[in-house]
PDB file of C-alpha atoms in Angstrom:
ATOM      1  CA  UNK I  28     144.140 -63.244  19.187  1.00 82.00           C
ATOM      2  CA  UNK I  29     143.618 -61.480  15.700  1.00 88.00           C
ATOM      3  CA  UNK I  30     145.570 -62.513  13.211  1.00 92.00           C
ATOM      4  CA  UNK I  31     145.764 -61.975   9.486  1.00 95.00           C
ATOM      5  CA  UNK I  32     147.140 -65.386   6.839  1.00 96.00           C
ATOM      6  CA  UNK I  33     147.849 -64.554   3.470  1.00 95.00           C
ATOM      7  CA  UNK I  34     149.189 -66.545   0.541  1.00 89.00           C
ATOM      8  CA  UNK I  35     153.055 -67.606   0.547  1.00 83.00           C
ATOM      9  CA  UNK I  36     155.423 -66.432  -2.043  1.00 85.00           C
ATOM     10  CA  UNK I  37     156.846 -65.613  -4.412  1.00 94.00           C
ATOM     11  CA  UNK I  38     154.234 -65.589  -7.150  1.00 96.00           C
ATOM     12  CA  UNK I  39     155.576 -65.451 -10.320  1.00 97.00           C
ATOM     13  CA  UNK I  40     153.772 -63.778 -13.022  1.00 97.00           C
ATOM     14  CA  UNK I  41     154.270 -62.596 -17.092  1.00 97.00           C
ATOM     15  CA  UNK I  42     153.392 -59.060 -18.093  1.00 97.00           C
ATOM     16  CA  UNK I  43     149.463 -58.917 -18.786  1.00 97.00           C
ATOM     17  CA  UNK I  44     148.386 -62.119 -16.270  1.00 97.00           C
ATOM     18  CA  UNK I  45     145.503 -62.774 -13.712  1.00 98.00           C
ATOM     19  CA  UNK I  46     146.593 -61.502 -10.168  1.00 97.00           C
ATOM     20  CA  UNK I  47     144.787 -63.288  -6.687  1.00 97.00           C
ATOM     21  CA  UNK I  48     146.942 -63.293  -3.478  1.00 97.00           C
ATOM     22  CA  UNK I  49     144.612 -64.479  -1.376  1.00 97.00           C
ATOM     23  CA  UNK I  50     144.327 -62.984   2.977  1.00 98.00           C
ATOM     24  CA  UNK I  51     142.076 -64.443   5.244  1.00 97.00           C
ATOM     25  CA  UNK I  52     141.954 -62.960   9.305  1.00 96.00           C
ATOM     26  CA  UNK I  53     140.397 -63.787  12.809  1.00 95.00           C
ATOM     27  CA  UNK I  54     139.309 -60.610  14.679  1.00 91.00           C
ATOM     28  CA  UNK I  55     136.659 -59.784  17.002  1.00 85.00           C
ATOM     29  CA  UNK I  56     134.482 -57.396  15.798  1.00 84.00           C
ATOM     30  CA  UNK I  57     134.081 -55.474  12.529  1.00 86.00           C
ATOM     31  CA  UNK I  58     138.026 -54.953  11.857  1.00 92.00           C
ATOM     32  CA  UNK I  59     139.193 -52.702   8.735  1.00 92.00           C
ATOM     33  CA  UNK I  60     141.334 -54.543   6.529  1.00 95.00           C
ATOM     34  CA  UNK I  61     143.915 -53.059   4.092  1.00 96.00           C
ATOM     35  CA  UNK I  62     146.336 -53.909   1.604  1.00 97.00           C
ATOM     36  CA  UNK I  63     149.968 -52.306   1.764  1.00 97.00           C
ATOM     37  CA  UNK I  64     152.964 -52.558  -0.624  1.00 97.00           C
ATOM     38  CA  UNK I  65     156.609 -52.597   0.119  1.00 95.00           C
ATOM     39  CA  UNK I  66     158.858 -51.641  -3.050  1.00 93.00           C
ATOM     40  CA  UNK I  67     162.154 -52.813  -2.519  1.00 87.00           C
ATOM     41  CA  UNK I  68     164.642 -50.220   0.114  1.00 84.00           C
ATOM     42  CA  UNK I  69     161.513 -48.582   1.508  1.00 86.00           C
ATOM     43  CA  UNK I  70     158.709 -48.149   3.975  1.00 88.00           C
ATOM     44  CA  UNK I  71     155.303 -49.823   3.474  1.00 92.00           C
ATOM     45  CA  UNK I  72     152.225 -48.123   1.428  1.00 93.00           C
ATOM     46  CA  UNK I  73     149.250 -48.122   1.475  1.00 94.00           C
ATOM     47  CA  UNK I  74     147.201 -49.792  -1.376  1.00 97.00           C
ATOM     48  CA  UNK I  75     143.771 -49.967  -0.813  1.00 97.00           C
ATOM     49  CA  UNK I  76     141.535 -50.344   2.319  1.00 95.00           C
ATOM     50  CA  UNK I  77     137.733 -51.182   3.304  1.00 95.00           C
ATOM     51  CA  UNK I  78     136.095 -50.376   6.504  1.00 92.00           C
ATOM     52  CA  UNK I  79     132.787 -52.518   6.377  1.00 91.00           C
ATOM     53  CA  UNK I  80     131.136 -55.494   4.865  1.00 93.00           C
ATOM     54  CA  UNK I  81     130.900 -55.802   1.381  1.00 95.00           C
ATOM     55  CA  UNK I  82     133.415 -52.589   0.906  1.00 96.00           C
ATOM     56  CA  UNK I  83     135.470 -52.485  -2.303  1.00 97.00           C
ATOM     57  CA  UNK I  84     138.476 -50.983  -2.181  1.00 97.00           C
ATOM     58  CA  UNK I  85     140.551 -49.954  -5.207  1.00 97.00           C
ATOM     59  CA  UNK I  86     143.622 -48.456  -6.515  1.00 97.00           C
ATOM     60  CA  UNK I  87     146.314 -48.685  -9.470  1.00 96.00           C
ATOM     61  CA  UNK I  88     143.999 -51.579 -11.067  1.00 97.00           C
ATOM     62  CA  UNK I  89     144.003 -53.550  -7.992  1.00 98.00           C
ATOM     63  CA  UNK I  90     140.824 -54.331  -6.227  1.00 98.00           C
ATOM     64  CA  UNK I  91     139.834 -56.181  -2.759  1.00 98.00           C
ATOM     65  CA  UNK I  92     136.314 -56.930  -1.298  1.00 98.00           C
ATOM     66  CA  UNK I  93     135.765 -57.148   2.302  1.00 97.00           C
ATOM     67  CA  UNK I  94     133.934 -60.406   3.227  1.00 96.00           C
ATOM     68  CA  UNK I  95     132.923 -60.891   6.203  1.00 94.00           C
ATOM     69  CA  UNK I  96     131.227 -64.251   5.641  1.00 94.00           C
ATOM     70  CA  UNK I  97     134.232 -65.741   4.681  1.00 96.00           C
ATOM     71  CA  UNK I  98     136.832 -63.436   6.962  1.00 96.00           C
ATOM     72  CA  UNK I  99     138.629 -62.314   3.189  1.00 97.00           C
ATOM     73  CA  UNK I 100     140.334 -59.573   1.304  1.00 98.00           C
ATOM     74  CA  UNK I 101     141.645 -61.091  -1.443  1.00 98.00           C
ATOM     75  CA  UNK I 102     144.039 -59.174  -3.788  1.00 98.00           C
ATOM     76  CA  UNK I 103     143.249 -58.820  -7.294  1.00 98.00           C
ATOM     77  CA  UNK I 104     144.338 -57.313 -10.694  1.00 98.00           C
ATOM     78  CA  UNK I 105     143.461 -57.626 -13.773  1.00 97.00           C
ATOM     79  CA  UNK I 106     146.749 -57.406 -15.564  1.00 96.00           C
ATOM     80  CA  UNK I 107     150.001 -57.186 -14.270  1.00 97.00           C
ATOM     81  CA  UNK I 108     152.846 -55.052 -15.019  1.00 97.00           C
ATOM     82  CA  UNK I 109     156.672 -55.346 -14.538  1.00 96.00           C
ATOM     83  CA  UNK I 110     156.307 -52.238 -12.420  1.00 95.00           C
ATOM     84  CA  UNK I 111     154.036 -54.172  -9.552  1.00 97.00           C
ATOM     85  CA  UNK I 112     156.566 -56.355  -8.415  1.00 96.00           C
ATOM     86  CA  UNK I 113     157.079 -55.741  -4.729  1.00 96.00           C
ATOM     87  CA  UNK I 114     156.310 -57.543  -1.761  1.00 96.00           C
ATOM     88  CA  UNK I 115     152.587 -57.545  -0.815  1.00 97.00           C
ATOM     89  CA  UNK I 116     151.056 -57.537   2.713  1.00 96.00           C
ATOM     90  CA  UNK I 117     147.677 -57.927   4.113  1.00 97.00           C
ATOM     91  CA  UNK I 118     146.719 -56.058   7.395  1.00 95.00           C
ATOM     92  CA  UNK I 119     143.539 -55.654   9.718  1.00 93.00           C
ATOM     93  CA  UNK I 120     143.068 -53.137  12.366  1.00 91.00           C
ATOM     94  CA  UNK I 121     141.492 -54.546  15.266  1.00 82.00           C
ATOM     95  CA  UNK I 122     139.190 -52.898  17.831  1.00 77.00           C
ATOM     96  CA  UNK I 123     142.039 -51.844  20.064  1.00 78.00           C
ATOM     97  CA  UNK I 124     143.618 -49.643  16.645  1.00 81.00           C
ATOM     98  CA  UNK I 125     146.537 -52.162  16.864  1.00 86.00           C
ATOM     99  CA  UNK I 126     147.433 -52.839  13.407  1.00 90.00           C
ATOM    100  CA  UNK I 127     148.257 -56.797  12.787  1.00 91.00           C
ATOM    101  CA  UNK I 128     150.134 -57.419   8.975  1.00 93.00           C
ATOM    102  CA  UNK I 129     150.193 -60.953   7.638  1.00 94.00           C
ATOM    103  CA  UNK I 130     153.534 -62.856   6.912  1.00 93.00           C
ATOM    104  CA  UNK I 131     153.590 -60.685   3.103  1.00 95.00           C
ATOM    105  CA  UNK I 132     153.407 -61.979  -0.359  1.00 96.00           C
ATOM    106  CA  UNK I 133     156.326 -61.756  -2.591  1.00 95.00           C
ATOM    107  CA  UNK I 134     155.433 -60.729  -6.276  1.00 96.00           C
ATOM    108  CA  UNK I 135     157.568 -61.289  -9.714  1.00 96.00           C
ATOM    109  CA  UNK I 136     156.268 -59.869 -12.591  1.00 97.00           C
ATOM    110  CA  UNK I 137     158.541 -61.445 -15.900  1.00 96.00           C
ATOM    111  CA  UNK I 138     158.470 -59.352 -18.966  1.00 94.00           C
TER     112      UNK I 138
ATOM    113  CA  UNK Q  21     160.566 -31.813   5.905  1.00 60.00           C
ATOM    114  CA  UNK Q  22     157.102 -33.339   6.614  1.00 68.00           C
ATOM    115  CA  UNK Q  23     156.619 -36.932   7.107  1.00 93.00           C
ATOM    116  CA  UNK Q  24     158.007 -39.501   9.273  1.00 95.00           C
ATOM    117  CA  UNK Q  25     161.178 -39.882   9.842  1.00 95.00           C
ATOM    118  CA  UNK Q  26     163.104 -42.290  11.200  1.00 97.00           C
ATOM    119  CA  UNK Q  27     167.372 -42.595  12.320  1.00 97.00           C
ATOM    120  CA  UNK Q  28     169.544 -43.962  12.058  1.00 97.00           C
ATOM    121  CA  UNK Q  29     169.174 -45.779   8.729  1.00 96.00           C
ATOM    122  CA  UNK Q  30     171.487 -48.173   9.554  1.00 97.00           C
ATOM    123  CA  UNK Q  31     173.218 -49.563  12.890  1.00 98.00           C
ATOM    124  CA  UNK Q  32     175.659 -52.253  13.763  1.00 98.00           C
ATOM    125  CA  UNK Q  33     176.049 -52.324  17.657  1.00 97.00           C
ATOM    126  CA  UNK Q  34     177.525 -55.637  19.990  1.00 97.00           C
ATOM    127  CA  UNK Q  35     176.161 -57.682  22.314  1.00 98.00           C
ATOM    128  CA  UNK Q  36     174.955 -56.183  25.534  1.00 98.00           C
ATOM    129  CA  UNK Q  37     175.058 -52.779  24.328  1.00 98.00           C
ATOM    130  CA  UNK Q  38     172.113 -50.416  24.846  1.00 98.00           C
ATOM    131  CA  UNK Q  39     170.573 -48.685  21.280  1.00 98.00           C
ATOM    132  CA  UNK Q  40     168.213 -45.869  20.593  1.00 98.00           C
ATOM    133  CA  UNK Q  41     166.088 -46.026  17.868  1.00 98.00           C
ATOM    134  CA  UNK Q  42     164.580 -42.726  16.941  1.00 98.00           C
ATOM    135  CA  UNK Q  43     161.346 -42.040  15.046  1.00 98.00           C
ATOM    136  CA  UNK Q  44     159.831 -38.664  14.143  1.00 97.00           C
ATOM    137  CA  UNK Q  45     156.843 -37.818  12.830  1.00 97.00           C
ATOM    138  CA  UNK Q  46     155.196 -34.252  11.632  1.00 95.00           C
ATOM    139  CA  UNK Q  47     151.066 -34.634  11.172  1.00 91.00           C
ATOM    140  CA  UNK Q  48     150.689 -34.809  15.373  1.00 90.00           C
ATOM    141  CA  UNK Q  49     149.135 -38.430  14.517  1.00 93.00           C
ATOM    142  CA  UNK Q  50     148.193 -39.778  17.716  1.00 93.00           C
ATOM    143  CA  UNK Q  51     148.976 -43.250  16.766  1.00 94.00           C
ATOM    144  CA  UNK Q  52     152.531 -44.454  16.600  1.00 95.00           C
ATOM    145  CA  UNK Q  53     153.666 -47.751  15.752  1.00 96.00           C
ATOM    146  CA  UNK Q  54     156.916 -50.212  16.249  1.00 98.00           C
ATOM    147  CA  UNK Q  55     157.080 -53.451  14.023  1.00 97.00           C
ATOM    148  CA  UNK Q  56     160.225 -55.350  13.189  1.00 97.00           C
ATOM    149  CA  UNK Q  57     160.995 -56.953   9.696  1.00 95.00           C
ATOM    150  CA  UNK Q  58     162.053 -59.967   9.593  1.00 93.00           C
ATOM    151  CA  UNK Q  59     162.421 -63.113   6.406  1.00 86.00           C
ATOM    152  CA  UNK Q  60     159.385 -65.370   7.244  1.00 83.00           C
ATOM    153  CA  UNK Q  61     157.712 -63.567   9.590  1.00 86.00           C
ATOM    154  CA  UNK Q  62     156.507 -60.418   7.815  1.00 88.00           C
ATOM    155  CA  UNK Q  63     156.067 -57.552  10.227  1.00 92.00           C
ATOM    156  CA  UNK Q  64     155.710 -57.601  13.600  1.00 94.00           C
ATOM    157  CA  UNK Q  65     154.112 -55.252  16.346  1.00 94.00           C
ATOM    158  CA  UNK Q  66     156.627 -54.439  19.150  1.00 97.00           C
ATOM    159  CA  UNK Q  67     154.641 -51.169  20.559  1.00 97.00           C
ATOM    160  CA  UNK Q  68     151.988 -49.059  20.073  1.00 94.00           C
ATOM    161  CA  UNK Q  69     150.999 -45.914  21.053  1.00 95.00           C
ATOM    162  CA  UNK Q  70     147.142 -44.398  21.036  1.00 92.00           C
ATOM    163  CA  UNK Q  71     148.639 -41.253  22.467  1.00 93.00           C
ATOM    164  CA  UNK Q  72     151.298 -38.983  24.318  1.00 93.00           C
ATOM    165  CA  UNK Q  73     151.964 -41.331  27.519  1.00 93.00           C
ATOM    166  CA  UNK Q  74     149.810 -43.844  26.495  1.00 94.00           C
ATOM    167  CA  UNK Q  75     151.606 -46.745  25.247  1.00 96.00           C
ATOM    168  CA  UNK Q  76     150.987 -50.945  24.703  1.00 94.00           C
ATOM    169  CA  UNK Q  77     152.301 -53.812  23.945  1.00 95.00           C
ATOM    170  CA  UNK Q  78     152.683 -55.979  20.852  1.00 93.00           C
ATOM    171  CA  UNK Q  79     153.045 -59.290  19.731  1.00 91.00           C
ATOM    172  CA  UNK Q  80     157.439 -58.966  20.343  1.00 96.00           C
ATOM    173  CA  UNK Q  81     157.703 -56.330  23.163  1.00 97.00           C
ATOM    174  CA  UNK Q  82     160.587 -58.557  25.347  1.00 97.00           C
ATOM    175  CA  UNK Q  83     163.985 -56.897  25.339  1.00 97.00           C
ATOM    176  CA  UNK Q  84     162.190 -53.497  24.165  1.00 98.00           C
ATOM    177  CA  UNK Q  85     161.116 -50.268  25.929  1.00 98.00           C
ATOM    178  CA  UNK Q  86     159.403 -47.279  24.619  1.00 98.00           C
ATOM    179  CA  UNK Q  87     158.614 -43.901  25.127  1.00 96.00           C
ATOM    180  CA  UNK Q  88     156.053 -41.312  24.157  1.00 96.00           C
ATOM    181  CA  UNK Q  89     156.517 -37.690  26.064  1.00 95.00           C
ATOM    182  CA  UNK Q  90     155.861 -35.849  23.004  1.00 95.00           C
ATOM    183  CA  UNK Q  91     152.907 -36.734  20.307  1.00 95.00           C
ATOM    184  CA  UNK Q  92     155.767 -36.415  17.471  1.00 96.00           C
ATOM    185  CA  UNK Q  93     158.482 -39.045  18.806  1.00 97.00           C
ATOM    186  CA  UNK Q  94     158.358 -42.516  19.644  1.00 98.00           C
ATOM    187  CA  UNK Q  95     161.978 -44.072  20.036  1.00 98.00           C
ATOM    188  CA  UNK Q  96     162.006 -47.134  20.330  1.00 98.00           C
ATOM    189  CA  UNK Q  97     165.412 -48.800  22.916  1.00 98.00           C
ATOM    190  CA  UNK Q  98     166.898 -52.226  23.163  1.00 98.00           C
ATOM    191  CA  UNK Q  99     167.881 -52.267  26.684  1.00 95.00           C
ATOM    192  CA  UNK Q 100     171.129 -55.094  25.947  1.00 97.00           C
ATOM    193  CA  UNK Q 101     170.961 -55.706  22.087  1.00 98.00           C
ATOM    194  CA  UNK Q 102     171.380 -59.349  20.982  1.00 98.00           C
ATOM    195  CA  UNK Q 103     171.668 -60.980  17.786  1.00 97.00           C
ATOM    196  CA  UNK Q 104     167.676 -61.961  17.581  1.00 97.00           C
ATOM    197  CA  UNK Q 105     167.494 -58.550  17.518  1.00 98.00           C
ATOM    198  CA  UNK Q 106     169.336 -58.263  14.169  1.00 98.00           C
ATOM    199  CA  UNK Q 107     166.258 -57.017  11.655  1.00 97.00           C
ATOM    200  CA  UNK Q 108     164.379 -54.025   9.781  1.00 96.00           C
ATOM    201  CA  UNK Q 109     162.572 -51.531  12.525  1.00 98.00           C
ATOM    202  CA  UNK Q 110     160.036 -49.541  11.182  1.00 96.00           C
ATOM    203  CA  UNK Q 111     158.062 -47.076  12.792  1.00 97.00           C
ATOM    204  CA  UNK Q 112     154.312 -45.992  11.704  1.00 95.00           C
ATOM    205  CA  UNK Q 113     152.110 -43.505  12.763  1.00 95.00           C
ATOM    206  CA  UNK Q 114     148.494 -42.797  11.891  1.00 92.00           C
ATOM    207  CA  UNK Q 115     145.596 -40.269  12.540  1.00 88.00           C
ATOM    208  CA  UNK Q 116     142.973 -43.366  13.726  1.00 77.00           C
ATOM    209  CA  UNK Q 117     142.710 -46.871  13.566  1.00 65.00           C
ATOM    210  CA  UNK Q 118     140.939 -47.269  10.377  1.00 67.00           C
ATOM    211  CA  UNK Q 119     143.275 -44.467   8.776  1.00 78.00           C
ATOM    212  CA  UNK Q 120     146.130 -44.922   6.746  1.00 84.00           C
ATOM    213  CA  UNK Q 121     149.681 -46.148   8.775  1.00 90.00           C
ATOM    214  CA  UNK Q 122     152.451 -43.978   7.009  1.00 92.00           C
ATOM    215  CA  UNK Q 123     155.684 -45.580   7.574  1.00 93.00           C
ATOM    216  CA  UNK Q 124     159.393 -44.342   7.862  1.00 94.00           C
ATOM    217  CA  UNK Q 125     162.025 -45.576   5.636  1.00 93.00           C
ATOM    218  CA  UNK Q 126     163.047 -48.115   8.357  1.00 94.00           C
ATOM    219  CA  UNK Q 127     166.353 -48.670  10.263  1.00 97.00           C
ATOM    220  CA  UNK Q 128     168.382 -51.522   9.784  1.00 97.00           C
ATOM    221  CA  UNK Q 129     170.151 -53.216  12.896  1.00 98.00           C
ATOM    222  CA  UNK Q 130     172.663 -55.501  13.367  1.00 98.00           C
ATOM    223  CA  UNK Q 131     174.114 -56.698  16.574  1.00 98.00           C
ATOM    224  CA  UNK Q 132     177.171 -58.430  16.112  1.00 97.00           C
TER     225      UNK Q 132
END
């Protein structure tokens, strides 16, 4: 079945670093992949999303290609701040409009 | 208010008993989602729903029943609650497939 496997957690960061959490999936089909966050107490978000091959998608600083020759959507940003630690999850929506999250990321940003 | 919405917020209930879930949701999305939270295993689909009447299955559907009579409201029921059943419900709902999921603040259940 679809699936989605992202990076395990926590990451732990300082203020200003290099951020990757890296999500691979399995789908049949063309899925559209996303990125959501999860501040701590509350409901999911949505981040970012891409619908097709090759598709950037981009918000806050953070940035994800979809790649369908290597089934991934990594996460990136280009500095951190103290303010993006949440948890982080990955997420495809397969042909059926199901939508499938991966196990989340966990993400510490030290001042 | 506009939005999804979703009660209670929190629940402790025993053994055997049966619980309602509500969620509520104003946009007349025709998708509406149930996923549990749980340490380890991220979120997980329990039901979906394309449209009014129309519901599926997810990946953890055994022990829970939905409903969908009206496009707004989804509640989700555990027919005789047990303690694998203690977690984070959160209910989503979302215009198409490819659309943003907008999700409610979540319930948290404990059976006891």
């Amino acid at each position: 079945g679809n699936s989605v496997t992202q990076m395990e957690g926590p990451v732990t960061l300082s203020e200003e670093a290099f951020l990757t959490i890296n999500c691979t999936y399995t789908a049949t089909g063309y899925p559209s992949l996303f990125w959501y966050v999860q501040y701590p107490g509350e409901g999911l978000q949505l981040l970012l999303k891409a619908t097709k091959a090759d598709d950037k998608g981009s918000n806050k600083g953070f940035e994800a290609t979809y790649r369908k020759e290597t089934t991934s959507f990594h996460l990136e940003k280009g500095s951190v701040q103290v303010s993006d630690s949440a948890v982080y999850f990955c997420a495809l929506s397969d042909r059926d409009d199901k939508i499938i999250f991966g196990k989340g990321t966990r993400l510490h940003i030290l001042p | 208010d506009a939005g999804i919405t979703q009660s209670p917020r929190y629940k402790i209930t025993e053994t055997g008993r049966q619980v309602t879930l509500m969620c509520h949701q104003t946009w007349s999305h025709s998708y509406m989602f149930w996923y549990r939270q749980d340490l380890g295993h991220g979120l997980r689909l329990i039901y979906y729903s394309a449209a009014a009447d129309i519901t599926d299955k997810g990946e953890v559907s055994d022990g829970y029943v939905v409903s969908r009579s009206k496009t707004e409201n989804f509640p989700l029921t555990l027919e005789s609650a047990t303690r694998s059943q203690t977690s984070v419900y959160f209910c989503a709902s979302s215009g198409a497939g490819d659309t943003e999921a907008f999700f409610g603040q979540g319930t948290r259940l404990t059976v006891v």
